[in-house]
Amino acid sequence: MRAPPLLFDHQGAVEAALAGLFDARSDLPLYRMMRYQLGWLGQDGAPKTGPVPDRLYGAVCMEAAGRDAPHARIAAAAAELLYQSALVHEEMQTADGPSGEHPAVWWLWGPAQAINVGDGLHALARLALLDAEQEMSATQTLQAVSLLDASALRYYEGHYLDLTYQERLDVTEAQYVAMASAKRGALFGAAAALGALAAGYPSETVQALQAFGEALGLAAQMRDDVNDLWPSTPAAHPRALNKSKLLPIVHAFERAPLPQKRALGEAYFKRVLTPADLDAVRAILEETGSRAYAEEKAQRTAQEALAALDGVGLPPKRVKRWQEVAAALTGEG
């Protein structure tokens, strides 16, 4: 998922904070693998040139903080590292192999080292927050670390469900929402709440921004599900091929007429899905209106996310910026 253009303003600050966390690290190959995951090094260990990778979660954190302060930058780096940690593990668990110029860590160095990289990135995120005590109060620091770890645990609960649902055909929309809220929602919610916490906002505002982030993450996941099935450019490893229960698929299995359900089941009862199977699946989803349903559901969920910001006293200008972010993440912009 690309960061909305409006959030590009924060890219430099997040990147600088991430780089600072690695300045004092040794040249142990473990840290080179982490730098590779962050997009700073190529497979050969040489520095990469070109645009800085998107730092969506760090940018969301900075936007929630509302200002570019040292403690907000540190919180943003922690939010980004939490996402990268989860991504390393998820790519390994879903057997996501070579993809363009940046194959997954596990593909290059093996699952055992990928576990070390993912766990190490999470540890660095926690240390970043703990080392920021000179910028935040002890209470803020404790709350930030607790929030980070609680969100990580919730993410892995959601990913457990995601993996479990791959071989099931009876996943309901309510179960999908719970799973996606725990996965993408937890990461977005953590990013927004960490930013609000670092900025010293009242607990009510922190909670409102976390609820907003969780709902926005859910809406973004719904839109990503549609994009995975109908990509604008060919995807190297569409999630649909591993039988992930994307929202249009869940909708069709739950609500489509029996003939379409049977046709969809014929594809999903296969041991392995092929690109040709996906063509047939897409045709069924178009016929049942499941694509249109998922697109509309993503936009409605984004509006519900924005409603979480009502009454917390955010300036209208900042609310408008969040509206633009929500529109970009759900395909309206």
Short mmCIF file of C-alpha atoms in Angstrom, two decimals:
data_model
loop_
_atom_site.label_atom_id
_atom_site.label_comp_id
_atom_site.label_asym_id
_atom_site.label_seq_id
_atom_site.Cartn_x
_atom_site.Cartn_y
_atom_site.Cartn_z
CA MET A 1 0.00 0.00 0.00
CA ARG A 2 1.39 3.40 -1.00
CA ALA A 3 1.30 6.33 1.40
CA PRO A 4 -1.15 9.04 0.33
CA PRO A 5 0.66 12.06 -1.19
CA LEU A 6 -0.50 14.28 1.67
CA LEU A 7 1.61 12.22 4.09
CA PHE A 8 4.78 12.53 2.00
CA ASP A 9 5.59 15.65 4.03
CA HIS A 10 6.55 13.37 6.92
CA GLN A 11 8.78 11.00 4.96
CA GLY A 12 12.03 12.82 5.67
CA ALA A 13 11.45 13.06 9.41
CA VAL A 14 10.54 9.39 9.72
CA GLU A 15 13.50 8.31 7.61
CA ALA A 16 15.90 10.38 9.70
CA ALA A 17 14.54 8.89 12.93
CA LEU A 18 14.88 5.35 11.58
CA ALA A 19 18.44 6.00 10.42
CA GLY A 20 19.34 7.37 13.84
CA LEU A 21 18.31 4.12 15.50
CA PHE A 22 20.82 2.22 13.37
CA ASP A 23 23.72 4.66 13.63
CA ALA A 24 25.18 3.01 16.73
CA ARG A 25 24.50 -0.57 15.67
CA SER A 26 27.34 -2.89 14.79
CA ASP A 27 28.03 -4.21 11.33
CA LEU A 28 26.76 -7.64 12.34
CA PRO A 29 25.03 -9.18 9.30
CA LEU A 30 21.79 -9.24 11.29
CA TYR A 31 21.64 -5.45 11.09
CA ARG A 32 22.48 -5.54 7.41
CA MET A 33 19.45 -7.78 6.93
CA MET A 34 17.34 -5.25 8.85
CA ARG A 35 18.67 -2.43 6.68
CA TYR A 36 17.81 -4.53 3.63
CA GLN A 37 14.25 -4.93 4.93
CA LEU A 38 14.01 -1.16 5.34
CA GLY A 39 15.08 -0.69 1.74
CA TRP A 40 18.45 0.89 2.42
CA LEU A 41 20.64 -1.94 1.09
CA GLY A 42 20.47 -4.22 -1.92
CA GLN A 43 20.93 -7.99 -1.88
CA ASP A 44 24.68 -7.48 -2.27
CA GLY A 45 24.85 -5.23 0.79
CA ALA A 46 25.56 -2.10 -1.26
CA PRO A 47 23.58 1.07 -0.43
CA LYS A 48 20.52 1.55 -2.62
CA THR A 49 19.92 4.73 -4.51
CA GLY A 50 16.65 6.22 -5.59
CA PRO A 51 13.48 7.31 -3.80
CA VAL A 52 13.08 6.59 -0.11
CA PRO A 53 10.58 3.75 0.51
CA ASP A 54 7.14 4.80 1.72
CA ARG A 55 6.88 5.01 5.51
CA LEU A 56 3.10 4.90 5.78
CA TYR A 57 2.83 3.93 9.44
CA GLY A 58 5.48 6.38 10.57
CA ALA A 59 3.78 9.11 8.55
CA VAL A 60 0.40 8.32 10.13
CA CYS A 61 2.07 8.65 13.53
CA MET A 62 3.57 12.03 12.63
CA GLU A 63 0.25 13.25 11.26
CA ALA A 64 -1.50 12.22 14.48
CA ALA A 65 1.11 14.06 16.55
CA GLY A 66 0.44 17.21 14.57
CA ARG A 67 3.98 18.53 14.83
CA ASP A 68 7.53 17.55 13.98
CA ALA A 69 9.07 17.15 17.45
CA PRO A 70 11.89 14.77 18.49
CA HIS A 71 9.57 12.55 20.54
CA ALA A 72 7.04 12.40 17.69
CA ARG A 73 9.81 11.27 15.34
CA ILE A 74 10.87 8.52 17.74
CA ALA A 75 7.28 7.31 18.08
CA ALA A 76 6.96 7.34 14.29
CA ALA A 77 10.11 5.22 13.92
CA ALA A 78 8.72 2.73 16.45
CA ALA A 79 5.41 2.52 14.57
CA GLU A 80 7.24 1.88 11.30
CA LEU A 81 9.50 -0.77 12.86
CA LEU A 82 6.46 -2.56 14.29
CA TYR A 83 5.01 -2.81 10.79
CA GLN A 84 8.30 -3.98 9.28
CA SER A 85 8.66 -6.62 11.99
CA ALA A 86 5.20 -7.98 11.26
CA LEU A 87 5.87 -7.87 7.51
CA VAL A 88 9.05 -9.97 7.76
CA HIS A 89 7.15 -12.67 9.66
CA GLU A 90 4.09 -12.54 7.42
CA GLU A 91 6.07 -12.86 4.20
CA MET A 92 7.69 -15.98 5.62
CA GLN A 93 4.45 -17.50 6.90
CA THR A 94 2.67 -16.97 3.59
CA ALA A 95 5.71 -18.15 1.57
CA ASP A 96 5.95 -14.84 -0.28
CA GLY A 97 9.06 -15.40 -2.39
CA PRO A 98 10.88 -13.30 -4.99
CA SER A 99 9.13 -10.06 -5.87
CA GLY A 100 10.81 -7.71 -8.32
CA GLU A 101 14.08 -6.32 -7.06
CA HIS A 102 13.33 -6.88 -3.39
CA PRO A 103 12.76 -10.56 -2.47
CA ALA A 104 11.56 -11.31 1.05
CA VAL A 105 14.15 -11.68 3.81
CA TRP A 106 13.30 -15.34 4.37
CA TRP A 107 13.81 -16.09 0.68
CA LEU A 108 17.35 -14.72 0.75
CA TRP A 109 18.55 -15.79 4.19
CA GLY A 110 16.16 -18.52 5.28
CA PRO A 111 13.26 -18.71 7.77
CA ALA A 112 15.48 -18.93 10.86
CA GLN A 113 17.25 -15.65 10.12
CA ALA A 114 13.96 -14.05 9.10
CA ILE A 115 12.63 -14.79 12.59
CA ASN A 116 15.70 -13.05 14.03
CA VAL A 117 15.18 -10.04 11.76
CA GLY A 118 11.49 -9.72 12.59
CA ASP A 119 12.00 -10.12 16.33
CA GLY A 120 14.98 -7.77 16.22
CA LEU A 121 12.97 -5.03 14.52
CA HIS A 122 10.30 -5.33 17.22
CA ALA A 123 12.96 -5.10 19.92
CA LEU A 124 14.39 -1.98 18.28
CA ALA A 125 10.92 -0.41 18.26
CA ARG A 126 10.58 -0.99 22.01
CA LEU A 127 14.08 0.30 22.73
CA ALA A 128 13.40 3.43 20.69
CA LEU A 129 10.46 4.26 22.94
CA LEU A 130 12.32 3.37 26.13
CA ASP A 131 15.31 5.49 25.11
CA ALA A 132 12.98 8.43 24.45
CA GLU A 133 12.34 8.96 28.15
CA GLN A 134 14.27 12.25 28.04
CA GLU A 135 11.68 13.45 25.52
CA MET A 136 8.60 11.87 27.13
CA SER A 137 7.63 11.42 30.76
CA ALA A 138 8.07 8.04 32.42
CA THR A 139 4.29 7.57 32.34
CA GLN A 140 4.12 8.39 28.63
CA THR A 141 7.00 6.01 27.92
CA LEU A 142 5.35 3.15 29.79
CA GLN A 143 2.06 3.78 28.02
CA ALA A 144 3.78 3.92 24.63
CA VAL A 145 5.63 0.61 25.10
CA SER A 146 2.48 -1.06 26.43
CA LEU A 147 0.49 0.25 23.46
CA LEU A 148 3.13 -1.00 21.01
CA ASP A 149 3.21 -4.50 22.48
CA ALA A 150 -0.56 -4.77 22.85
CA SER A 151 -0.97 -3.80 19.22
CA ALA A 152 1.65 -6.34 18.14
CA LEU A 153 -0.15 -9.09 20.05
CA ARG A 154 -3.46 -8.09 18.51
CA TYR A 155 -1.89 -8.12 15.05
CA TYR A 156 -0.65 -11.68 15.55
CA GLU A 157 -4.07 -12.74 16.82
CA GLY A 158 -5.50 -11.41 13.58
CA HIS A 159 -2.84 -13.07 11.47
CA TYR A 160 -3.51 -16.39 13.21
CA LEU A 161 -7.14 -16.07 12.15
CA ASP A 162 -6.12 -15.05 8.62
CA LEU A 163 -4.03 -18.22 8.22
CA THR A 164 -6.76 -20.36 9.76
CA TYR A 165 -9.39 -19.00 7.37
CA GLN A 166 -7.40 -19.89 4.25
CA GLU A 167 -8.79 -23.43 4.15
CA ARG A 168 -12.31 -22.52 5.24
CA LEU A 169 -15.28 -21.63 3.05
CA ASP A 170 -17.63 -20.62 5.87
CA VAL A 171 -15.96 -17.37 6.95
CA THR A 172 -18.59 -14.73 7.68
CA GLU A 173 -18.25 -11.02 7.10
CA ALA A 174 -18.29 -10.47 10.86
CA GLN A 175 -15.35 -12.86 11.23
CA TYR A 176 -13.54 -11.14 8.38
CA VAL A 177 -14.03 -7.74 10.02
CA ALA A 178 -12.70 -9.02 13.35
CA MET A 179 -9.65 -10.52 11.63
CA ALA A 180 -8.85 -7.50 9.46
CA SER A 181 -9.43 -5.08 12.34
CA ALA A 182 -6.92 -7.02 14.41
CA LYS A 183 -4.32 -7.10 11.62
CA ARG A 184 -4.24 -3.86 9.64
CA GLY A 185 -6.44 -2.06 12.12
CA ALA A 186 -4.12 -2.72 15.04
CA LEU A 187 -1.11 -1.36 13.15
CA PHE A 188 -2.88 1.80 12.00
CA GLY A 189 -4.41 2.29 15.44
CA ALA A 190 -1.03 1.93 17.13
CA ALA A 191 0.57 4.45 14.75
CA ALA A 192 -2.13 7.07 15.36
CA ALA A 193 -2.23 6.51 19.12
CA LEU A 194 1.55 6.64 19.48
CA GLY A 195 1.60 9.97 17.70
CA ALA A 196 -1.13 11.40 19.94
CA LEU A 197 0.58 10.04 23.04
CA ALA A 198 3.96 11.48 22.05
CA ALA A 199 2.34 14.86 21.46
CA GLY A 200 0.94 14.84 25.00
CA TYR A 201 -2.74 14.84 24.07
CA PRO A 202 -5.37 13.91 26.69
CA SER A 203 -6.20 10.22 27.02
CA GLU A 204 -9.60 10.81 25.38
CA THR A 205 -7.87 12.14 22.26
CA VAL A 206 -5.36 9.28 22.25
CA GLN A 207 -8.21 6.77 22.45
CA ALA A 208 -10.19 8.55 19.73
CA LEU A 209 -7.21 8.58 17.37
CA GLN A 210 -6.55 4.91 18.06
CA ALA A 211 -10.18 4.06 17.28
CA PHE A 212 -9.95 6.20 14.15
CA GLY A 213 -6.74 4.46 13.08
CA GLU A 214 -8.16 0.99 13.64
CA ALA A 215 -11.26 1.73 11.56
CA LEU A 216 -9.17 3.44 8.87
CA GLY A 217 -6.85 0.41 8.75
CA LEU A 218 -9.87 -1.84 8.29
CA ALA A 219 -11.16 0.35 5.46
CA ALA A 220 -7.71 0.34 3.82
CA GLN A 221 -7.57 -3.46 4.05
CA MET A 222 -10.96 -3.75 2.35
CA ARG A 223 -9.72 -1.56 -0.49
CA ASP A 224 -6.49 -3.56 -0.71
CA ASP A 225 -8.54 -6.75 -1.02
CA VAL A 226 -10.22 -5.34 -4.11
CA ASN A 227 -6.89 -4.18 -5.52
CA ASP A 228 -5.40 -7.63 -4.93
CA LEU A 229 -8.11 -9.26 -7.02
CA TRP A 230 -8.22 -6.53 -9.66
CA PRO A 231 -4.71 -5.01 -9.68
CA SER A 232 -3.92 -2.01 -11.84
CA THR A 233 -0.61 -3.71 -12.69
CA PRO A 234 0.12 -7.46 -12.55
CA ALA A 235 0.92 -8.56 -9.00
CA ALA A 236 3.79 -10.97 -8.41
CA HIS A 237 2.09 -12.75 -5.53
CA PRO A 238 -1.62 -11.89 -5.22
CA ARG A 239 -2.93 -12.87 -1.78
CA ALA A 240 -5.93 -14.50 -3.41
CA LEU A 241 -3.68 -17.30 -4.69
CA ASN A 242 -3.03 -18.52 -1.14
CA LYS A 243 -6.81 -18.66 -0.55
CA SER A 244 -6.85 -15.62 1.74
CA LYS A 245 -10.43 -14.72 2.49
CA LEU A 246 -10.59 -11.28 0.95
CA LEU A 247 -13.78 -9.28 1.47
CA PRO A 248 -15.26 -9.79 -2.04
CA ILE A 249 -14.73 -13.55 -1.67
CA VAL A 250 -16.27 -13.63 1.82
CA HIS A 251 -19.25 -11.65 0.54
CA ALA A 252 -19.84 -14.05 -2.33
CA PHE A 253 -19.57 -17.19 -0.21
CA GLU A 254 -21.95 -15.72 2.36
CA ARG A 255 -24.54 -14.00 0.17
CA ALA A 256 -24.33 -15.16 -3.45
CA PRO A 257 -27.01 -17.40 -4.98
CA LEU A 258 -26.31 -21.13 -4.70
CA PRO A 259 -25.05 -21.63 -8.31
CA GLN A 260 -22.35 -18.98 -7.87
CA LYS A 261 -21.41 -20.37 -4.46
CA ARG A 262 -20.92 -23.78 -5.99
CA ALA A 263 -18.83 -22.39 -8.82
CA LEU A 264 -16.68 -20.48 -6.34
CA GLY A 265 -16.36 -23.56 -4.16
CA GLU A 266 -15.05 -25.60 -7.08
CA ALA A 267 -12.08 -23.25 -7.31
CA TYR A 268 -11.45 -23.09 -3.57
CA PHE A 269 -11.65 -26.84 -3.03
CA LYS A 270 -8.56 -27.20 -5.20
CA ARG A 271 -5.30 -27.81 -3.39
CA VAL A 272 -3.62 -24.93 -5.23
CA LEU A 273 -5.18 -21.94 -6.96
CA THR A 274 -3.75 -20.88 -10.32
CA PRO A 275 -3.97 -17.54 -12.17
CA ALA A 276 -6.53 -19.18 -14.46
CA ASP A 277 -8.64 -20.03 -11.40
CA LEU A 278 -8.49 -16.39 -10.36
CA ASP A 279 -9.89 -15.32 -13.70
CA ALA A 280 -12.91 -17.55 -13.06
CA VAL A 281 -13.20 -16.26 -9.48
CA ARG A 282 -13.14 -12.64 -10.65
CA ALA A 283 -15.92 -13.31 -13.12
CA ILE A 284 -18.09 -14.78 -10.35
CA LEU A 285 -17.36 -11.87 -8.01
CA GLU A 286 -18.34 -9.36 -10.70
CA GLU A 287 -21.53 -11.30 -11.40
CA THR A 288 -22.52 -11.38 -7.73
CA GLY A 289 -21.76 -7.70 -7.16
CA SER A 290 -19.15 -8.61 -4.57
CA ARG A 291 -16.55 -6.24 -5.99
CA ALA A 292 -18.90 -3.28 -5.87
CA TYR A 293 -20.00 -4.28 -2.38
CA ALA A 294 -16.42 -4.34 -1.07
CA GLU A 295 -15.59 -0.98 -2.64
CA GLU A 296 -18.66 0.63 -1.11
CA LYS A 297 -18.02 -1.06 2.26
CA ALA A 298 -14.48 0.33 2.34
CA GLN A 299 -15.75 3.86 1.80
CA ARG A 300 -18.47 3.50 4.44
CA THR A 301 -15.94 2.15 6.93
CA ALA A 302 -13.66 5.12 6.24
CA GLN A 303 -16.55 7.46 7.03
CA GLU A 304 -17.13 5.56 10.28
CA ALA A 305 -13.45 6.04 11.08
CA LEU A 306 -13.73 9.79 10.61
CA ALA A 307 -16.75 9.86 12.92
CA ALA A 308 -14.44 8.69 15.73
CA LEU A 309 -12.76 12.11 15.56
CA ASP A 310 -15.99 13.98 16.35
CA GLY A 311 -15.92 15.84 19.62
CA VAL A 312 -12.20 15.52 20.40
CA GLY A 313 -11.38 19.11 19.51
CA LEU A 314 -9.12 18.62 16.51
CA PRO A 315 -8.83 21.78 14.39
CA PRO A 316 -10.96 21.64 11.22
CA LYS A 317 -7.80 21.88 9.09
CA ARG A 318 -6.42 18.67 10.60
CA VAL A 319 -9.76 16.86 10.26
CA LYS A 320 -9.78 17.84 6.59
CA ARG A 321 -6.31 16.35 6.16
CA TRP A 322 -7.51 13.08 7.68
CA GLN A 323 -10.48 13.13 5.31
CA GLU A 324 -8.08 13.41 2.39
CA VAL A 325 -5.96 10.55 3.76
CA ALA A 326 -9.04 8.35 4.19
CA ALA A 327 -10.20 9.12 0.65
CA ALA A 328 -6.80 8.24 -0.79
CA LEU A 329 -6.58 4.93 1.11
CA THR A 330 -10.03 3.79 0.05
CA GLY A 331 -9.86 4.79 -3.59
CA GLU A 332 -12.02 7.89 -3.49
CA GLY A 333 -9.20 10.33 -4.10
#
